[in-house]
Amino acid sequence: IVHCVGCHEGPYTRQVTRRVGFRRRPPQWGVGGCPPRMPGTTCSASCKLLASNTLCLGQVGCIWVADPVNPSCLSADDAAGVSGGVAAGVILSLLGDIFINIGMNTMKFSHNINEEREKNGLERLNFLLMKYWWIGVILMVVGELGNLAAYGFAPAAIVTPMGAIGVVCNLFITTFGLKEPCRAINVVGVVGVVMGIILIVVFAPRTTIDITSDTVVAQYILTSQMGIYLIIWATLFVMMLPICKKWGQSTVVIYVATGSVVASLTIVSAKVFSSLVTRGFTKGFALDWISPVPYLSLLFLILTCVGSMHFVNTAMMRFGNSQVVPVYYAMFTTASVASVGFVFREFQCVVSTTQAAVFGVGIFLATSGVFLVQLGSSNPPAEREEEDLEG
């Protein structure tokens, strides 16, 4: 890390050594004795440190505001009055999470139909042949597409915790749609979720991540961060598979934890793919889409999403939504925020310990609120035979 004074953005500037064949060329220095800027993760706060038009426009994610009284360099979101990317990402994520929650309840309804058939002495139906199960899947896919688009506009540290809104939506569905009682503790949970999300949106690290097909491999894939993450991911996944078979029926945590581990790679892939799609709409698809990068990221996204849904669906068949939803939200949020923040270096943009602490409090409030909203839900655990799950 090279600390530069009066030229770039301080500790966020990296010294780059280029490799040509088997020889290593010396770093190519830029203006003011600093290395040239590399595409990658730009902290919004660092834009304010750039004091000239040339330096500002040369930094990804920064915009020069030519005010005659007080000209300054701002991040794209700050220049738009925070009504641009972050707001679009938040809205897409909120709508997506509402669709996902409705879809999960619809899928659960199909399992409840099988429960009633079994009680009446009828044969259980394969859920793949049930229309309500497919309606739930379609709603979840639509919701996930909304979340996918959101990752192209806002940091994952903001988008992922938005899932708490889905749990609040579930409370409204059960209270006003299914006429189930709503207790005071549930209302307290809703307040906790809302307060937590407000803190998350306000205090999450502000970043501009420049992902292109030409730079994503060098900047994010072939890095020590990605290597460490993939080793941890593979180790946890291999460890969890035999644990699922042996103890999966004893506690909801086993299948949900496995699904959360798989889903963290879904979010990493979604960040790459969604950023390339967003870039395609603004700068043209010909720039990046002749490369295999967007297609490979989409392939990993689909495979890991299907794998994650398998484990979550298995958990919903064995346990009630009152157990699955809050546990999955807490584990999925933790795994996804940590994974994307580590791989894409979003956490380097936390400017103070106060910001980090308040952001953590927001995560805690949202997670605690989810548990309180689901407390006392009438969804019972569902006992299943192994052959029924196989079907």
C-alpha positions as CSV (number, residue, x, y, z in Angstrom):
1,I,0.0,0.0,0.0
2,V,1.4,3.4,-1.0
3,H,0.4,6.4,1.1
4,C,0.3,9.5,-1.2
5,V,-0.2,13.1,-0.1
6,G,-2.0,15.5,-2.4
7,C,-2.3,13.3,-5.5
8,H,-4.5,10.3,-5.2
9,E,-6.7,9.0,-2.4
10,G,-4.2,8.1,0.2
11,P,-4.1,4.5,1.5
12,Y,-6.5,3.2,-1.1
13,T,-3.9,3.6,-3.9
14,R,-2.0,0.4,-4.8
15,Q,1.5,0.1,-6.2
16,V,1.3,-2.1,-9.3
17,T,4.1,-4.2,-10.7
18,R,3.4,-5.4,-14.2
19,R,4.6,-8.9,-15.4
20,V,5.7,-9.2,-19.0
21,G,6.7,-12.7,-20.0
22,F,9.1,-13.9,-17.4
23,R,10.3,-10.4,-16.5
24,R,8.8,-8.1,-13.9
25,R,8.7,-4.4,-14.9
26,P,9.0,-1.7,-12.3
27,P,5.9,0.1,-11.1
28,Q,4.6,2.8,-13.5
29,W,4.3,6.0,-11.5
30,G,1.7,8.6,-12.2
31,V,1.0,12.2,-11.3
32,G,2.7,13.5,-8.2
33,G,4.9,10.4,-7.7
34,C,2.0,8.1,-7.1
35,P,1.1,4.9,-8.9
36,P,-1.6,5.1,-11.6
37,R,-5.1,4.3,-10.4
38,M,-6.3,0.8,-11.0
39,P,-9.9,-0.1,-11.6
40,G,-11.4,-1.7,-8.5
41,T,-12.9,-0.7,-5.3
42,T,-13.2,3.0,-4.7
43,C,-14.4,4.4,-1.4
44,S,-16.8,7.2,-1.7
45,A,-15.1,9.2,1.1
46,S,-11.8,9.1,-0.8
47,C,-13.3,11.1,-3.7
48,K,-13.4,14.2,-1.4
49,L,-9.7,14.0,-1.1
50,L,-9.1,14.7,-4.8
51,A,-8.6,18.4,-5.2
52,S,-8.5,18.8,-9.0
53,N,-10.7,18.1,-11.9
54,T,-8.1,15.9,-13.6
55,L,-7.5,13.7,-10.6
56,C,-11.2,13.4,-9.8
57,L,-12.3,12.4,-13.3
58,G,-9.5,9.9,-13.4
59,Q,-10.8,8.0,-10.4
60,V,-13.6,5.4,-11.0
61,G,-16.8,6.4,-9.2
62,C,-15.8,10.1,-8.6
63,I,-17.6,13.1,-10.2
64,W,-16.2,16.6,-10.4
65,V,-18.8,19.2,-9.3
66,A,-17.9,22.5,-11.0
67,D,-19.5,24.8,-8.5
68,P,-18.2,28.4,-9.0
69,V,-18.1,29.0,-5.3
70,N,-16.9,25.6,-4.0
71,P,-15.8,23.2,-6.7
72,S,-15.3,19.7,-5.3
73,C,-15.0,16.0,-6.1
74,L,-17.8,13.8,-4.9
75,S,-18.8,10.1,-5.3
76,A,-21.5,9.4,-7.9
77,D,-24.1,8.8,-5.2
78,D,-23.2,11.9,-3.2
79,A,-23.4,14.0,-6.4
80,A,-26.8,12.6,-7.0
81,G,-28.0,13.4,-3.5
82,V,-27.9,9.7,-2.6
83,S,-30.9,9.3,-5.0
84,G,-29.0,7.3,-7.5
85,G,-27.4,3.9,-7.2
86,V,-27.9,3.3,-3.4
87,A,-31.6,4.3,-3.5
88,A,-32.2,2.1,-6.7
89,G,-30.5,-0.8,-5.0
90,V,-32.5,-0.4,-1.8
91,I,-35.9,-0.3,-3.7
92,L,-35.1,-3.3,-5.9
93,S,-33.9,-5.2,-2.9
94,L,-37.0,-4.4,-0.8
95,L,-39.4,-5.4,-3.7
96,G,-37.4,-8.6,-4.3
97,D,-37.5,-9.6,-0.7
98,I,-41.2,-9.2,-0.5
99,F,-41.6,-11.5,-3.6
100,I,-39.3,-14.0,-2.1
101,N,-41.2,-14.1,1.2
102,I,-44.5,-14.6,-0.6
103,G,-42.9,-17.3,-2.7
104,M,-41.6,-19.1,0.4
105,N,-45.1,-19.1,2.0
106,T,-46.6,-20.4,-1.2
107,M,-44.1,-23.3,-1.3
108,K,-44.9,-24.0,2.3
109,F,-48.6,-24.0,1.5
110,S,-47.9,-26.9,-1.0
111,H,-46.2,-28.9,1.7
112,N,-49.2,-28.2,4.0
113,I,-51.5,-29.6,1.3
114,N,-49.5,-32.9,1.4
115,E,-49.8,-32.9,5.2
116,E,-53.6,-32.7,4.9
117,R,-53.7,-35.4,2.3
118,E,-51.6,-37.7,4.6
119,K,-54.0,-37.0,7.5
120,N,-56.9,-38.0,5.3
121,G,-55.3,-41.2,4.3
122,L,-54.4,-40.0,0.8
123,E,-51.1,-40.5,-1.0
124,R,-48.6,-37.7,-0.8
125,L,-48.0,-35.8,-4.0
126,N,-44.6,-35.1,-5.5
127,F,-44.1,-31.4,-4.8
128,L,-42.6,-31.0,-8.3
129,L,-46.1,-31.8,-9.7
130,M,-47.9,-29.2,-7.5
131,K,-48.8,-25.9,-9.0
132,Y,-48.5,-24.0,-5.7
133,W,-44.9,-25.2,-5.3
134,W,-44.1,-23.9,-8.8
135,I,-45.9,-20.6,-8.2
136,G,-43.7,-20.2,-5.1
137,V,-40.6,-21.0,-7.1
138,I,-41.5,-18.4,-9.8
139,L,-42.1,-15.7,-7.2
140,M,-38.8,-16.5,-5.5
141,V,-37.0,-16.3,-8.9
142,V,-38.6,-12.9,-9.6
143,G,-37.6,-11.7,-6.2
144,E,-34.0,-13.0,-6.6
145,L,-33.8,-11.2,-9.9
146,G,-34.7,-8.0,-8.1
147,N,-32.0,-8.7,-5.5
148,L,-29.6,-9.6,-8.4
149,A,-30.2,-6.2,-10.0
150,A,-29.8,-4.4,-6.7
151,Y,-26.2,-5.7,-6.3
152,G,-25.3,-3.8,-9.5
153,F,-26.4,-0.5,-7.8
154,A,-25.6,-0.8,-4.1
155,P,-23.0,-2.5,-1.9
156,A,-23.8,-6.0,-0.7
157,A,-23.5,-4.7,2.9
158,I,-26.7,-2.7,2.2
159,V,-28.6,-5.1,-0.1
160,T,-28.2,-8.4,1.8
161,P,-29.7,-7.2,5.2
162,M,-32.8,-5.9,3.3
163,G,-34.1,-9.5,3.6
164,A,-35.5,-8.6,7.0
165,I,-38.3,-6.8,5.2
166,G,-39.5,-10.1,3.9
167,V,-40.0,-11.3,7.4
168,V,-42.1,-8.2,8.2
169,C,-44.1,-8.9,5.0
170,N,-44.7,-12.4,6.3
171,L,-46.2,-11.0,9.6
172,F,-48.6,-8.9,7.6
173,I,-49.6,-11.9,5.4
174,T,-50.3,-14.1,8.4
175,T,-52.0,-11.3,10.4
176,F,-54.3,-9.8,7.8
177,G,-54.5,-12.6,5.2
178,L,-54.6,-15.7,7.4
179,K,-56.2,-13.9,10.4
180,E,-53.5,-15.2,12.8
181,P,-53.0,-13.3,16.1
182,C,-50.3,-10.6,16.2
183,R,-48.7,-10.2,19.6
184,A,-47.0,-7.1,21.1
185,I,-43.6,-8.9,20.8
186,N,-44.1,-9.2,17.1
187,V,-44.7,-5.4,16.8
188,V,-41.5,-4.8,18.8
189,G,-39.7,-7.1,16.2
190,V,-41.0,-5.0,13.3
191,V,-39.7,-1.8,15.0
192,G,-36.3,-3.5,15.5
193,V,-36.2,-4.5,11.8
194,V,-37.1,-1.0,10.6
195,M,-34.6,0.7,12.9
196,G,-31.9,-1.8,11.9
197,I,-32.4,-1.3,8.2
198,I,-32.3,2.5,8.6
199,L,-28.9,2.2,10.4
200,I,-27.6,-0.2,7.8
201,V,-28.5,2.0,4.9
202,V,-27.1,5.1,6.5
203,F,-23.9,3.7,8.0
204,A,-22.9,0.9,5.5
205,P,-19.5,1.5,3.8
206,R,-20.0,3.5,0.6
207,T,-18.1,2.0,-2.3
208,T,-17.9,2.1,-6.1
209,I,-16.7,-1.2,-7.4
210,D,-15.6,-1.1,-11.0
211,I,-16.0,-4.6,-12.5
212,T,-15.2,-5.2,-16.1
213,S,-14.5,-8.5,-18.0
214,D,-10.9,-7.3,-18.5
215,T,-10.2,-6.4,-14.9
216,V,-12.3,-8.7,-12.7
217,V,-9.9,-11.6,-13.0
218,A,-6.9,-9.7,-11.9
219,Q,-8.6,-7.4,-9.4
220,Y,-10.9,-9.8,-7.6
221,I,-10.6,-13.5,-8.8
222,L,-6.9,-14.1,-8.8
223,T,-6.3,-12.5,-5.4
224,S,-5.5,-13.8,-2.0
225,Q,-8.9,-12.7,-0.7
226,M,-10.7,-14.9,-3.3
227,G,-8.3,-17.8,-2.7
228,I,-8.9,-17.7,1.1
229,Y,-12.6,-17.4,0.6
230,L,-12.8,-20.4,-1.7
231,I,-10.7,-22.6,0.6
232,I,-13.0,-21.7,3.5
233,W,-16.1,-22.2,1.4
234,A,-15.0,-25.6,0.1
235,T,-13.9,-26.8,3.5
236,L,-17.2,-25.9,5.1
237,F,-19.3,-27.4,2.3
238,V,-17.5,-30.7,2.4
239,M,-17.8,-30.8,6.2
240,M,-21.5,-30.0,6.2
241,L,-22.6,-32.7,3.8
242,P,-22.1,-35.7,6.1
243,I,-23.4,-33.6,9.0
244,C,-26.6,-33.0,7.1
245,K,-27.1,-36.7,6.6
246,K,-26.4,-37.6,10.2
247,W,-27.9,-34.8,12.2
248,G,-30.0,-32.8,9.7
249,Q,-33.3,-34.0,11.3
250,S,-32.3,-33.0,14.8
251,T,-32.0,-29.2,14.4
252,V,-32.9,-26.6,11.8
253,V,-29.4,-25.1,11.9
254,I,-27.7,-27.9,10.0
255,Y,-29.5,-27.6,6.6
256,V,-29.9,-23.8,6.9
257,A,-26.2,-23.3,7.6
258,T,-25.3,-25.4,4.6
259,G,-27.7,-23.4,2.4
260,S,-26.2,-20.2,3.7
261,V,-22.7,-21.3,2.9
262,V,-23.7,-22.2,-0.7
263,A,-25.7,-18.9,-1.0
264,S,-22.6,-16.8,-0.1
265,L,-21.0,-17.9,-3.4
266,T,-24.3,-17.1,-5.1
267,I,-24.0,-13.5,-3.8
268,V,-20.3,-13.2,-4.9
269,S,-21.3,-14.4,-8.4
270,A,-24.3,-12.1,-8.4
271,K,-22.1,-9.1,-7.6
272,V,-20.0,-9.8,-10.7
273,F,-22.8,-10.6,-13.1
274,S,-25.1,-7.8,-12.0
275,S,-22.3,-5.2,-12.2
276,L,-21.5,-6.3,-15.7
277,V,-25.2,-6.1,-16.7
278,T,-25.5,-2.6,-15.2
279,R,-22.3,-1.6,-17.0
280,G,-23.7,-3.0,-20.2
281,F,-26.8,-0.8,-20.1
282,T,-24.7,2.3,-19.5
283,K,-21.6,1.7,-21.7
284,G,-22.7,-1.0,-24.1
285,F,-22.7,-4.8,-23.9
286,A,-20.0,-5.2,-26.6
287,L,-17.4,-4.0,-24.1
288,D,-17.7,-7.0,-21.7
289,W,-20.0,-9.6,-23.2
290,I,-17.6,-11.0,-25.7
291,S,-15.7,-12.4,-22.7
292,P,-16.6,-15.6,-21.0
293,V,-16.6,-13.8,-17.6
294,P,-20.4,-12.8,-17.5
295,Y,-21.5,-16.2,-18.7
296,L,-19.3,-18.1,-16.2
297,S,-20.5,-15.9,-13.3
298,L,-24.1,-16.5,-14.4
299,L,-23.5,-20.3,-14.5
300,F,-22.0,-20.2,-10.9
301,L,-24.9,-18.0,-9.8
302,I,-27.5,-20.5,-11.1
303,L,-25.8,-23.6,-9.8
304,T,-25.2,-22.3,-6.3
305,C,-28.7,-20.8,-6.2
306,V,-30.3,-24.1,-7.0
307,G,-28.1,-25.8,-4.5
308,S,-28.9,-23.3,-1.8
309,M,-32.7,-23.6,-2.5
310,H,-32.4,-27.4,-2.2
311,F,-31.1,-27.2,1.4
312,V,-33.5,-24.5,2.4
313,N,-36.4,-26.4,0.9
314,T,-35.3,-29.5,2.8
315,A,-35.3,-27.5,6.0
316,M,-38.8,-26.2,5.3
317,M,-40.1,-29.7,4.8
318,R,-38.6,-30.8,8.1
319,F,-39.3,-27.7,10.2
320,G,-41.8,-24.9,10.4
321,N,-41.2,-21.5,8.8
322,S,-41.1,-20.0,12.2
323,Q,-37.8,-21.8,12.7
324,V,-36.4,-21.7,9.1
325,V,-37.0,-18.1,8.2
326,P,-35.2,-16.3,11.1
327,V,-32.3,-18.7,11.3
328,Y,-31.8,-18.6,7.5
329,Y,-31.9,-14.8,7.5
330,A,-29.4,-14.5,10.3
331,M,-27.0,-17.0,8.8
332,F,-27.4,-15.9,5.2
333,T,-26.9,-12.2,6.0
334,T,-23.8,-12.9,8.1
335,A,-22.2,-15.3,5.5
336,S,-23.1,-13.0,2.5
337,V,-22.0,-9.7,4.0
338,A,-18.8,-11.2,5.3
339,S,-18.0,-13.0,2.0
340,V,-18.7,-10.1,-0.4
341,G,-17.1,-7.5,1.9
342,F,-14.0,-9.6,2.1
343,V,-13.7,-10.6,-1.6
344,F,-14.5,-7.1,-2.9
345,R,-12.8,-5.2,-0.1
346,E,-15.9,-3.2,0.8
347,F,-14.8,-3.1,4.5
348,Q,-11.8,-1.0,3.6
349,C,-14.2,1.9,3.1
350,V,-15.3,2.0,6.8
351,V,-14.0,5.4,7.8
352,S,-14.3,5.2,11.6
353,T,-14.9,2.8,14.4
354,T,-18.2,4.6,15.1
355,Q,-19.4,3.8,11.6
356,A,-18.4,0.1,12.0
357,A,-20.1,-0.1,15.4
358,V,-23.4,1.5,14.3
359,F,-23.4,-0.7,11.2
360,G,-23.0,-3.7,13.4
361,V,-25.8,-2.5,15.7
362,G,-28.0,-2.2,12.6
363,I,-27.3,-5.8,11.7
364,F,-28.0,-6.9,15.3
365,L,-31.3,-5.0,15.4
366,A,-32.5,-6.4,12.1
367,T,-31.5,-9.9,13.0
368,S,-33.1,-9.7,16.5
369,G,-36.2,-8.1,15.0
370,V,-36.5,-11.1,12.7
371,F,-36.5,-13.5,15.6
372,L,-39.1,-11.4,17.5
373,V,-41.4,-11.1,14.4
374,Q,-41.3,-14.9,14.0
375,L,-41.7,-15.6,17.8
376,G,-44.9,-17.4,18.5
377,S,-45.7,-18.3,14.9
378,S,-48.2,-21.1,14.5
379,N,-46.3,-22.9,11.8
380,P,-45.5,-26.4,13.3
381,P,-42.5,-28.4,12.6
382,A,-43.1,-31.0,9.8
383,E,-41.9,-34.5,10.4
384,R,-40.9,-36.2,7.1
385,E,-39.9,-39.7,6.1
386,E,-36.7,-40.0,4.2
387,E,-38.4,-41.5,1.1
388,D,-40.9,-38.5,1.0
389,L,-38.0,-36.1,1.0
390,E,-36.3,-38.1,-1.8
391,G,-39.5,-37.7,-3.8
